[in-house]
Coordinates of C-alpha atoms in Angstrom, one line a residue:
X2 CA 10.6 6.7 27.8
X3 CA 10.9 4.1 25.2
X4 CA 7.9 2.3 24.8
X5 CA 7.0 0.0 21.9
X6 CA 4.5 -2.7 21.2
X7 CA 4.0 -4.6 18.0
X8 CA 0.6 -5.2 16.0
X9 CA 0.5 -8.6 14.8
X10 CA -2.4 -10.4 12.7
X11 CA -4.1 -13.5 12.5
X12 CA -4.1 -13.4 8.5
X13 CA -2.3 -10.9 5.9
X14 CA -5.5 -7.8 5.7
X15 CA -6.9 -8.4 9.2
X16 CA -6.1 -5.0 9.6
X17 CA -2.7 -4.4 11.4
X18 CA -1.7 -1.4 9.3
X19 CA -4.7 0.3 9.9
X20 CA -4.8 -0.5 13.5
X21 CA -0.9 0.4 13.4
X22 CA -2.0 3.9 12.2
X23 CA -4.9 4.3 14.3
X24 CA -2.9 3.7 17.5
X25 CA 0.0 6.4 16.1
X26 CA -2.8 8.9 15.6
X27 CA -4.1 8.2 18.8
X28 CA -0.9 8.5 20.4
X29 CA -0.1 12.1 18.1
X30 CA -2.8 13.1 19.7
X31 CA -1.8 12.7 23.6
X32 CA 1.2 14.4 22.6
X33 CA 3.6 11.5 22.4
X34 CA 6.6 11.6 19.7
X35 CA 5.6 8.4 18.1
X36 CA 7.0 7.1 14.8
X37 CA 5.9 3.2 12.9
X38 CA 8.1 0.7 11.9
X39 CA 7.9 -2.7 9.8
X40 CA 10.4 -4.7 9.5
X41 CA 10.0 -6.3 6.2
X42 CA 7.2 -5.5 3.9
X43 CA 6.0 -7.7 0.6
X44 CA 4.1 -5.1 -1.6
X45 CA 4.6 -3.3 -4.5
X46 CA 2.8 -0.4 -3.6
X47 CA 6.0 1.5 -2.3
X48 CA 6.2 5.4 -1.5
X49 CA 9.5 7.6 -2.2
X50 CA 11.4 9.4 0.4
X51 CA 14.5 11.6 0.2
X52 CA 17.0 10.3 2.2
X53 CA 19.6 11.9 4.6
X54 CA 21.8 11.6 1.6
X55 CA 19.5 13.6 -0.9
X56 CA 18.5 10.6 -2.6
X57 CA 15.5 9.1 -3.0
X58 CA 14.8 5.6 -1.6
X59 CA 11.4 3.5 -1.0
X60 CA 9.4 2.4 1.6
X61 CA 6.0 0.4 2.3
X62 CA 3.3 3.2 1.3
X63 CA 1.8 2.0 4.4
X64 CA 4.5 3.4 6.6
X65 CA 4.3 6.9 4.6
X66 CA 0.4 6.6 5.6
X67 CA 1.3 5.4 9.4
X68 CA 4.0 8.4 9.8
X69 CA 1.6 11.0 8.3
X70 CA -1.1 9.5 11.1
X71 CA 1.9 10.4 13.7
X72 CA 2.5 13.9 12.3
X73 CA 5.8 13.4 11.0
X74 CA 7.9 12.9 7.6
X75 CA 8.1 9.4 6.5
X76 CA 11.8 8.1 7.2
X77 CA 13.7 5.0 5.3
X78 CA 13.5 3.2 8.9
X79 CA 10.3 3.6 9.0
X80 CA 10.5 0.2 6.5
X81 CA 13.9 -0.9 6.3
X82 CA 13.4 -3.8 4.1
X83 CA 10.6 -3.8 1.7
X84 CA 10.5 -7.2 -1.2
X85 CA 9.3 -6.4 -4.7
X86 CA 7.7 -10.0 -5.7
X87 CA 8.3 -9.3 -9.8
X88 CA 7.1 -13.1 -10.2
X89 CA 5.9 -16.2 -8.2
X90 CA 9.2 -17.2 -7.6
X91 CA 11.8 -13.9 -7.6
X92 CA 11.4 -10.3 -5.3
X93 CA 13.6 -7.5 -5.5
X94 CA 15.4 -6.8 -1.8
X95 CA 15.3 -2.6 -1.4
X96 CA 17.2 -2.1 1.8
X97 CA 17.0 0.9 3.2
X98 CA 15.4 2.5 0.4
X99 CA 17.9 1.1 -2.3
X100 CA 17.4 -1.4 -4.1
X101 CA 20.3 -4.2 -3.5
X102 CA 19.5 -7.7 -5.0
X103 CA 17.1 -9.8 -6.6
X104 CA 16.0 -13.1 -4.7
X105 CA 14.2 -16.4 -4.6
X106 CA 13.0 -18.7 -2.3
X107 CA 16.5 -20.7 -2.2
X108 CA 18.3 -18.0 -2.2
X109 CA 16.9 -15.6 0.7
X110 CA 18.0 -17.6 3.6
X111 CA 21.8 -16.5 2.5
X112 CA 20.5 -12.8 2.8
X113 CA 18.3 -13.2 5.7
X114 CA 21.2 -12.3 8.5
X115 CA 22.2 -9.1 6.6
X116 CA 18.6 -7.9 6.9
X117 CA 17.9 -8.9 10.0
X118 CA 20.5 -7.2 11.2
X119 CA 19.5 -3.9 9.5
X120 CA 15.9 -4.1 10.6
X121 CA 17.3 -4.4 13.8
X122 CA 19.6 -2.0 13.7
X123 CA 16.9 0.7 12.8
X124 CA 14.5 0.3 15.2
X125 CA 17.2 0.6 17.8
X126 CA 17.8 4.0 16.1
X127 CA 14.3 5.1 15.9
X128 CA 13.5 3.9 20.1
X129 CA 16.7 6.2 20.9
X130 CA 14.4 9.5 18.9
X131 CA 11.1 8.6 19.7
X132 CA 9.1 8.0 22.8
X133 CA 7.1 5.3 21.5
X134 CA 7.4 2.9 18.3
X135 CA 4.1 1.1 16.8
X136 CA 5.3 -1.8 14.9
X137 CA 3.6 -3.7 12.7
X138 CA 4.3 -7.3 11.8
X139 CA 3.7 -9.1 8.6
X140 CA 1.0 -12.1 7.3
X141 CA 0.6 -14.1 10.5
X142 CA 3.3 -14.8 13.7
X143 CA 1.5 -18.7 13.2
X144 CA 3.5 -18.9 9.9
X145 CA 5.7 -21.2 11.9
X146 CA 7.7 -23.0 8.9
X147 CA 9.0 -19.5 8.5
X148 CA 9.9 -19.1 12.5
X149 CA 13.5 -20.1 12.5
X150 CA 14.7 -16.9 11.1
X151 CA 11.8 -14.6 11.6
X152 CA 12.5 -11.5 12.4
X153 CA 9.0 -9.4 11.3
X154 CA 7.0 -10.9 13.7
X155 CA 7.7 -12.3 17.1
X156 CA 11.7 -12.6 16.2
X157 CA 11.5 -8.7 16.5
X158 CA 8.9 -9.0 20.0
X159 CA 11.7 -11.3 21.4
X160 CA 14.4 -9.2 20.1
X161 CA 12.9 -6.0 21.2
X162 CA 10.7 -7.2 23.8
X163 CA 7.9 -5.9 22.4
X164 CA 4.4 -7.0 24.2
X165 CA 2.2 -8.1 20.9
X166 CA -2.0 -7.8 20.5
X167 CA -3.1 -10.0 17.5
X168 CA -5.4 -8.3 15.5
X169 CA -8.6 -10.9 13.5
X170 CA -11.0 -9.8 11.2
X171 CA -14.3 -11.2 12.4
X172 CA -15.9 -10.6 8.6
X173 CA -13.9 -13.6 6.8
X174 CA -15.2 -15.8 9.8
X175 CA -13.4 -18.3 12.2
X176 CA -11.5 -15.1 14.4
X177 CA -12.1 -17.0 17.6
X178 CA -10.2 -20.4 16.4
X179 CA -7.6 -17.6 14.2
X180 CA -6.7 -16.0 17.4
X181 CA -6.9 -19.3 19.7
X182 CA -4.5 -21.2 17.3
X183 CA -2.0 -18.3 16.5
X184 CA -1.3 -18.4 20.2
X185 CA -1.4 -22.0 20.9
X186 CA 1.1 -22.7 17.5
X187 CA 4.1 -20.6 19.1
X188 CA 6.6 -22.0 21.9
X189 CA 6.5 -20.4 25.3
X190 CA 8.7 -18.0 24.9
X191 CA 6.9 -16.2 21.9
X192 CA 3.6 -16.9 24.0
X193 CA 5.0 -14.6 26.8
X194 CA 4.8 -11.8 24.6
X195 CA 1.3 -12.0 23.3
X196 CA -0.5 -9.4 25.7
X197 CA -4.5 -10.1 24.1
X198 CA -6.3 -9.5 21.6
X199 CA -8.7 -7.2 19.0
X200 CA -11.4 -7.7 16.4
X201 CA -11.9 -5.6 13.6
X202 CA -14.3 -5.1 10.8
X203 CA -17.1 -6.2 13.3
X204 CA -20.7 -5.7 12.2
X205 CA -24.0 -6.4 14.1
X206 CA -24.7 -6.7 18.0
X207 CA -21.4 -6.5 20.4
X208 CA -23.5 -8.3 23.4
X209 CA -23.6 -11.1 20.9
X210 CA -20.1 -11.3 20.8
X211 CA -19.3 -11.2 24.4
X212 CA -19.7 -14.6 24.9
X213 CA -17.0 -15.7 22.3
X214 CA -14.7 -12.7 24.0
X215 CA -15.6 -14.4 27.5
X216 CA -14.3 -17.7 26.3
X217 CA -11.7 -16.5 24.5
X218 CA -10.1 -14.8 27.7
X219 CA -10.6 -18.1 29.4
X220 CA -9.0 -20.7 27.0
X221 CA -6.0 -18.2 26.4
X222 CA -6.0 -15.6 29.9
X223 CA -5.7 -13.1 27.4
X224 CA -8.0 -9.9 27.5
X225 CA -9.6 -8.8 24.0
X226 CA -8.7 -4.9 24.7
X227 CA -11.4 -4.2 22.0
X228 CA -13.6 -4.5 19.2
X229 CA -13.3 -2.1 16.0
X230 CA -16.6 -1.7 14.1
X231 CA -16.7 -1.8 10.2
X232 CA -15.9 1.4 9.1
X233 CA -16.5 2.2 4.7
X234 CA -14.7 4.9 5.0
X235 CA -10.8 3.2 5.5
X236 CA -10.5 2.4 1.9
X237 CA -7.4 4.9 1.3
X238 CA -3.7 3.7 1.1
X239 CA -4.4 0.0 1.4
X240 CA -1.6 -1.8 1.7
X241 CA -2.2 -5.7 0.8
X242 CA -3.7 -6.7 -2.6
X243 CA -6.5 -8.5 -1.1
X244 CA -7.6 -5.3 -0.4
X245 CA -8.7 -4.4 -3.7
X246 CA -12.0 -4.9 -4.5
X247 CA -14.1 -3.9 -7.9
X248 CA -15.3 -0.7 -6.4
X249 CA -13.0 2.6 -4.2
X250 CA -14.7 3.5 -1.4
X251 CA -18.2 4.7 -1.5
X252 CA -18.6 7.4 -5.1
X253 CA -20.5 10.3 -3.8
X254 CA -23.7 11.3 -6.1
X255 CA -22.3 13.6 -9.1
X256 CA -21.8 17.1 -8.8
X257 CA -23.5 17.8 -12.2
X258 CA -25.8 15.3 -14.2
X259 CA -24.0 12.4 -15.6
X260 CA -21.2 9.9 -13.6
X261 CA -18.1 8.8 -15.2
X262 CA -17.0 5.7 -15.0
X263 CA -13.4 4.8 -14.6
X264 CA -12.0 0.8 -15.6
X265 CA -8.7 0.4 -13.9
X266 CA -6.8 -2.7 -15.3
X267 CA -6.2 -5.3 -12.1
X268 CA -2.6 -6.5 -13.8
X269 CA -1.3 -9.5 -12.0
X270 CA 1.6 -7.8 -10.9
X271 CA 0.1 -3.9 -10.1
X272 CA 1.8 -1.5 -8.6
X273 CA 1.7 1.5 -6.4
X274 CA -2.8 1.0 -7.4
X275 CA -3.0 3.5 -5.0
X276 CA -2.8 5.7 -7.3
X277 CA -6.5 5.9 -8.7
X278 CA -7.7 6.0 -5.5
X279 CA -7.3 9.9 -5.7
X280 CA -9.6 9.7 -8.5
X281 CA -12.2 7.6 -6.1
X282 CA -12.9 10.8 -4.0
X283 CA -14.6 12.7 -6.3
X284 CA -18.1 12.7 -6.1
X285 CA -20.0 10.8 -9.0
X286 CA -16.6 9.1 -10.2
X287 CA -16.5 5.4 -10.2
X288 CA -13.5 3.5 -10.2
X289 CA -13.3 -0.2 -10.1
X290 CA -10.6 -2.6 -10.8
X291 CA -10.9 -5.3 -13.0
X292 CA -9.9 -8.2 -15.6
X293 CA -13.3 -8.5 -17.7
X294 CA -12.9 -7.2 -21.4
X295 CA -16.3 -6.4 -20.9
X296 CA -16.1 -4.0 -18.3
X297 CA -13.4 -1.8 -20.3
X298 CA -15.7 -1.5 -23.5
X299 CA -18.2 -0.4 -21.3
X300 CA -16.0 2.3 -19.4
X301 CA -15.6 6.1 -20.2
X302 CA -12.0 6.2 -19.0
X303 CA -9.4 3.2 -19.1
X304 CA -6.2 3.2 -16.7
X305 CA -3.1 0.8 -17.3
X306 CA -1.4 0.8 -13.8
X307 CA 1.9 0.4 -13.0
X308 CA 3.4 -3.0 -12.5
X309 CA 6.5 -4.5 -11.3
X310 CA 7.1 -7.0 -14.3
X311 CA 5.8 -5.0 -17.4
X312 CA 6.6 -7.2 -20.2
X313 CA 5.1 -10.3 -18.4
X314 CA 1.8 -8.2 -17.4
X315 CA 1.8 -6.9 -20.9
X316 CA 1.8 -10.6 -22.4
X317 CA -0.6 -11.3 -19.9
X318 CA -3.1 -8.3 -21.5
X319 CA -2.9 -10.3 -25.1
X320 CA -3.6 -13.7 -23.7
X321 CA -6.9 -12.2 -21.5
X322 CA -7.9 -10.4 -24.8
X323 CA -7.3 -7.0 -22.6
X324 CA -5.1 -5.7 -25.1
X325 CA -7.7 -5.9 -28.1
X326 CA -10.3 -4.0 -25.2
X327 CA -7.7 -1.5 -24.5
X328 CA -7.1 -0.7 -28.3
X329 CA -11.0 -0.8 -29.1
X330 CA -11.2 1.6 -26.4
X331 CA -8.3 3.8 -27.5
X332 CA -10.4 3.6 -31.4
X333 CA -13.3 4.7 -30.2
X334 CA -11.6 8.0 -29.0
X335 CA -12.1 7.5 -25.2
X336 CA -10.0 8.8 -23.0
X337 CA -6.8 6.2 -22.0
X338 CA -4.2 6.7 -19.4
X339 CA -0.9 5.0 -18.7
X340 CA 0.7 5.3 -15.6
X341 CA 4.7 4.0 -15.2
X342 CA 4.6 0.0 -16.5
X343 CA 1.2 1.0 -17.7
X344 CA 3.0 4.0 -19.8
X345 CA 5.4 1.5 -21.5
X346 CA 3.0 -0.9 -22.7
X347 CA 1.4 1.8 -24.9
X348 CA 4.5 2.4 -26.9
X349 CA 5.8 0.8 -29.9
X350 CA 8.5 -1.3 -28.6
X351 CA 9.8 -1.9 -25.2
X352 CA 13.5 -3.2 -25.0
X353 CA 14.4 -5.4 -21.5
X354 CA 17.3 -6.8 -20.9
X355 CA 16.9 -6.3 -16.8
X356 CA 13.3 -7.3 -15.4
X357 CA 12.3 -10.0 -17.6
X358 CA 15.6 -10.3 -19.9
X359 CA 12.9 -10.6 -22.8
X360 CA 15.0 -8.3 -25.0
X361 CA 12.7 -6.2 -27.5
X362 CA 9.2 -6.9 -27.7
X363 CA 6.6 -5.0 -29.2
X364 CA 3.7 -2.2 -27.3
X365 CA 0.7 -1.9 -27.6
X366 CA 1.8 0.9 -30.3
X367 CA -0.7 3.3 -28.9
X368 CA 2.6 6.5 -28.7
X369 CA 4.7 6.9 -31.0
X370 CA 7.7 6.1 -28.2
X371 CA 10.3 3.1 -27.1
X372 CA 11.2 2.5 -23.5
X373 CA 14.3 1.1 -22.7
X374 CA 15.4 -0.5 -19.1
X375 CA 18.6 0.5 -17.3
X376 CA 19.8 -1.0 -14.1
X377 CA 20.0 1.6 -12.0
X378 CA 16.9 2.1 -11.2
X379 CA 15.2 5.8 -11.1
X380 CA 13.5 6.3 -7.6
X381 CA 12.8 10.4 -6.8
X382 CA 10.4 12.9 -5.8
X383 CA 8.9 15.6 -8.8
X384 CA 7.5 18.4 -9.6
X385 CA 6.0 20.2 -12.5
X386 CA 3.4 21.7 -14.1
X387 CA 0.6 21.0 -16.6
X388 CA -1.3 22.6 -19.4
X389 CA -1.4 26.5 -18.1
X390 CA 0.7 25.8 -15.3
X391 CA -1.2 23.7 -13.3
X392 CA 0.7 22.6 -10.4
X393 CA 1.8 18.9 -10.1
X394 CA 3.5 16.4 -7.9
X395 CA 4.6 12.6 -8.1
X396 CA 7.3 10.2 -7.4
X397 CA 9.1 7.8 -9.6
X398 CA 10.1 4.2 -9.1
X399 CA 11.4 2.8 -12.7
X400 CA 13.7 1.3 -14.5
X401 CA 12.4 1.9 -18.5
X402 CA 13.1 5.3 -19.7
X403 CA 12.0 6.8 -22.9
X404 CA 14.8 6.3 -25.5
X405 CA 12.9 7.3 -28.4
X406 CA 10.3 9.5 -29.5
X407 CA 8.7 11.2 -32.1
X408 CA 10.1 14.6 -32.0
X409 CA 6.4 16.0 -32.6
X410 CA 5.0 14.3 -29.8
X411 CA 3.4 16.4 -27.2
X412 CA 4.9 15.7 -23.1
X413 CA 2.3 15.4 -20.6
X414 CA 3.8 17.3 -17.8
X415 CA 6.7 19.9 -17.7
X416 CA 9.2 19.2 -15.1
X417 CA 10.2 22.1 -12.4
X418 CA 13.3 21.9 -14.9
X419 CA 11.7 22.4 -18.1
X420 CA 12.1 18.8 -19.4
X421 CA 8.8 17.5 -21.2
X422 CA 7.8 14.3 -19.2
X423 CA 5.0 11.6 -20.6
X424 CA 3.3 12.2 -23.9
X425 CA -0.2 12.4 -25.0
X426 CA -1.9 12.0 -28.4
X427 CA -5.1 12.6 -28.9
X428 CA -7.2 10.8 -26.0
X429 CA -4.2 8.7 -25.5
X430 CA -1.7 9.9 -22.6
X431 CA 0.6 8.5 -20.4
X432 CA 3.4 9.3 -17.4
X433 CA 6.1 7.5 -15.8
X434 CA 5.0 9.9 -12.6
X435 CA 2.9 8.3 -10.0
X436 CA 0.7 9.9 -7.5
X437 CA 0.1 12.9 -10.1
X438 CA -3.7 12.5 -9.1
X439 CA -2.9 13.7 -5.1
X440 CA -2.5 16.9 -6.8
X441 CA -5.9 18.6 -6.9
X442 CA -5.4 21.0 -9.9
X443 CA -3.7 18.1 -12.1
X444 CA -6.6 15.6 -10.8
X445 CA -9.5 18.2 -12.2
X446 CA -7.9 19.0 -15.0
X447 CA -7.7 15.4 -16.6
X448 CA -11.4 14.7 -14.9
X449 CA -12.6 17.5 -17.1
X450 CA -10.9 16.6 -20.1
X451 CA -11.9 12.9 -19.9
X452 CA -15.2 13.5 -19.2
X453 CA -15.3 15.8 -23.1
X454 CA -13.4 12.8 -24.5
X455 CA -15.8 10.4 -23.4
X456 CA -19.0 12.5 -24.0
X457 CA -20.3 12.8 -20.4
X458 CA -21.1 16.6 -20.8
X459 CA -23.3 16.3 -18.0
X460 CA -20.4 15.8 -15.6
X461 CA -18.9 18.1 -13.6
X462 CA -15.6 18.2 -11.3
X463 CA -16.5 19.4 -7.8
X464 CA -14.7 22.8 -6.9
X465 CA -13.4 21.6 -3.7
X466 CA -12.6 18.2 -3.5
X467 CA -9.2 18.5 -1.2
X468 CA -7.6 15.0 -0.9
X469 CA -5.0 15.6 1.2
X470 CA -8.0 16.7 3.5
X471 CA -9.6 13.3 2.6
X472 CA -6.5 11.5 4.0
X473 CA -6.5 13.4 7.0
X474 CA -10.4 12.6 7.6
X475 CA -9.4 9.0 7.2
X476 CA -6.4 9.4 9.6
X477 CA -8.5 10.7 12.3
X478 CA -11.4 8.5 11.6
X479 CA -8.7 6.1 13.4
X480 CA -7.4 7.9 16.1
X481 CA -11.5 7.8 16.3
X482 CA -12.1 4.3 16.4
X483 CA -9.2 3.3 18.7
X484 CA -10.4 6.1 21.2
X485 CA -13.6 5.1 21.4
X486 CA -13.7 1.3 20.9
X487 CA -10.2 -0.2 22.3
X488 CA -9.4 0.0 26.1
X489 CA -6.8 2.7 26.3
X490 CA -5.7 2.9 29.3
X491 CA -4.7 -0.8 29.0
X492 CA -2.8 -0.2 25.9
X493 CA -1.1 2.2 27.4
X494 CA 0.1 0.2 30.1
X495 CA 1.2 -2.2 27.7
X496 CA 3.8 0.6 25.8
X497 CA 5.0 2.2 29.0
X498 CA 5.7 -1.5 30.8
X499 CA 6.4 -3.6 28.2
X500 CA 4.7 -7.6 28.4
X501 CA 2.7 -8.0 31.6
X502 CA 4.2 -11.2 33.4
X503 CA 2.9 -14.1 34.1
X504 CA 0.9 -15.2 31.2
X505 CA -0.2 -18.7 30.5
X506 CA 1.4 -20.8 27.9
X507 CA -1.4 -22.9 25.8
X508 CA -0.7 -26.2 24.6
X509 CA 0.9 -27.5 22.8
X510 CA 3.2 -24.3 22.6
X511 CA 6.0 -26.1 21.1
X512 CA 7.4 -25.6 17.6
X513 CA 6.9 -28.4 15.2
X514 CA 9.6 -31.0 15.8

């Protein structure tokens, strides 16, 4: 077969990548050779994969999450376009994994057929290999000003003819009218396609609901095929900003005496923040995100995260009076980590004549280092080894490059080459390597030594903290929740025959004139 539905949502974060990866699990599970797909993704919180070609090339880190929930390697069709927003106005167009162009608002409608045509083009290729394909749409199929040359949401159902469920989380309020209008603001054709409904993040009694599911069904004939309780535990890989909160997940109690408390700075233009949630499953480590000067002083350990526009974030830490936090904190020998852009800002100078065109403008001068910015842009798996060969892995995504340093400065890591990577000096450290922290060894190792830095001696890294095994737990807490809360058999029915026929069209169900 070649079955296929697509997972649309009433809001960006209603939950249509975890839903996307819940229904792959589920479907892993049966047996089914089932692969995810997204069109177009706007994130910078990108994964690497090694393409057919050797190179490596990006994608959505929520399709590496979906394909792992479906068993399988993550693949550069998995997400053929993904946009890099570097500003409020300009995104950078990676196609296929490779990055191509830089756009704006005026100037994406020229590129628009191109990737289109490639989105297209690989889910054809990836319905020919698999039996099904989950695909996930982006922010809302309502967005109509942007209907004319959609082809993420329901320009890929008609395309494809893909039967849709739109997915409404009922804990920002107003689901009901969400789910009512997104139907009712499409034409008829586009309304065709939208099979029902399902609520997520629900809390309280369900036979309190059923009346609003009763009248749902009624104003739209659409079924609600279920309802997916609030689940603490689905914190990993989140894909959209607003997922980030102050607190990751739910910190287990200590495993010794003391907790350590980890201050990650929220820079307006973060990326790949996934990668501190690794640190977030060890018991009686806290990490929060934030912009309060405050909360840094107050912290045992401060991360600069990566970021897609690393002179304007670092600008942005001197006006907020982050910077003067970040160097009290660095004074006070506590421990400091920079990862990628985060990495840059701590050296003495950073010279850009690509992302922001700035030129040279001074670090944070916190490593004795420069980073300069190529064009070609550094995207590829690693591997390596810290302190008495500890094993490590990452990925990197970067443009700056270390083009000077202080020939006494220690590297971080030591690639599977033999090439010193990153630098540390004293409690100061940094690595243009993200994802270092999936790595259980590497992840312990700096736990320990941060803890010393910071004088928590009564903290203590648990032995077995596995998190690869905590992904999978969150994986199959999905599979889970779709299995036990979402009407099956009825989804089912919906991948194997496609849109059932004969559904009503709501009014107005025309697109603006």
């Amino acid at each position: 077969m070649s079955g296929g539905l697509l997972v649309a949502g009433t809001t960006s974060d209603a939950g249509k990548s975890v839903l996307t990866a819940g229904i792959c699990r589920w479907l892993h599970r049966r047996g089914v050779k089932v692969a995810p797909f997204k069109a177009q993704n706007m994130s910078n919180n990108s994964a690497v994969v090694v393409g057919p070609d050797g190179r490596g090339g990006e994608i959505g880190r929520a399709q590496a999450m979906q394909a792992a929930a479906c068993g399988i390697a993550p693949d550069l069709r998995f997400n053929p376009v993904l946009l890099k927003p570097g500003s409020d106005l300009a995104s950078q167009v990676v196609l296929l994994g490779e990055a191509v162009d830089t756009i704006t608002a005026d100037t994406f409608g020229q590129l628009r057929p191109r990737l289109a045509e490639t989105a297209y083009g690989a889910l054809a290729e990836l319905r020919s290999a698999y039996d099904v394909v989950i695909c996930e749409g982006a922010g809302s199929p309502a967005e109509i000003n942007l209907r004319a040359g959609d082809y993420v949401n329901m320009g890929l159902a008609r395309h494809a003819n893909l039967p849709t469920i739109v997915v409404g989380d009922i804990d920002r309020g107003g689901v009901f009218a969400s789910m009512f209008g997104t139907v009712a603001l499409l034409d008829p054709a586009d309304q065709a396609l939208i099979a029902g409904f399902v609520i997520n993040k629900f809390r309280g009694d369900l036979g309190l609901l059923q009346p609003g599911l009763d009248m749902l069904r009624n104003v739209t004939g659409r079924p609600t095929y279920g309802v997916l309780p609030w689940a603490l535990d689905l914190w990993l890989d989140a894909e959209d900003s607003l997922a980030y909160g102050r607190v990751l997940g739910r910190p287990a109690a200590p495993y010794g005496t003391e907790w350590l408390d980890v201050a990650v700075v929220r820079l307006p233009r973060i990326s790949n923040a996934t990668d501190v949630e690794a640190l977030a499953t060890e018991p009686g480590v806290r990490v929060r995100l934030t912009v309060e000067p405050a909360e840094l002083a107050a912290a045992d350990v401060v991360v600069l995260p990566g970021s897609k526009s690393t002179v304007a974030d670092l600008a942005w830490l001197r006006e907020t009076g982050l910077a003067d936090a970040v160097l009290a904190h660095a004074a006070a020998g506590k421990p400091l980590l920079g990862l990628c852009g985060g990495f840059q800002m701590l050296g003495r100078a950073i010279h850009d004549p690509v992302e922001s065109r700035q030129g040279s403008v001074p670090g944070l001068g916190l490593l004795p280092i420069e980073v300069t910015f190529d064009p070609r842009k550094t995207v590829r798996q690693s591997v390596g080894t810290v302190g008495d060969d500890v094993p490590v892995r990452g990925y990197e995504i970067h443009h700056g490059y270390v083009s000077r340093a202080d020939p006494a400065l220690t590297p971080l890591l030591t690639t599977a080459d033999g090439v010193g990577e990153g630098a540390v000096l004293g409690a100061v450290q940094g690595t243009h390597w993200h994802g270092t922290f999936e790595s259980d060894g590497f992840r312990r190792r700096f736990l320990t030594q941060a803890a010393r830095q910071a004088g928590r001696t009564g903290f203590r890294v648990a032995p077995d903290t596995s998190f690869a095994a905590a992904r999978e737990r969150s994986l199959d807490l999905l599979g889970d929740l779709v299995e036990e809360h979402l009407d099956t058999d009825a989804l089912w029915r919906l991948v194997e025959a496609g849109p059932p026929p004969g559904l009503p069209v709501i009014p107005p169900g025309q697109p603006p004139s």
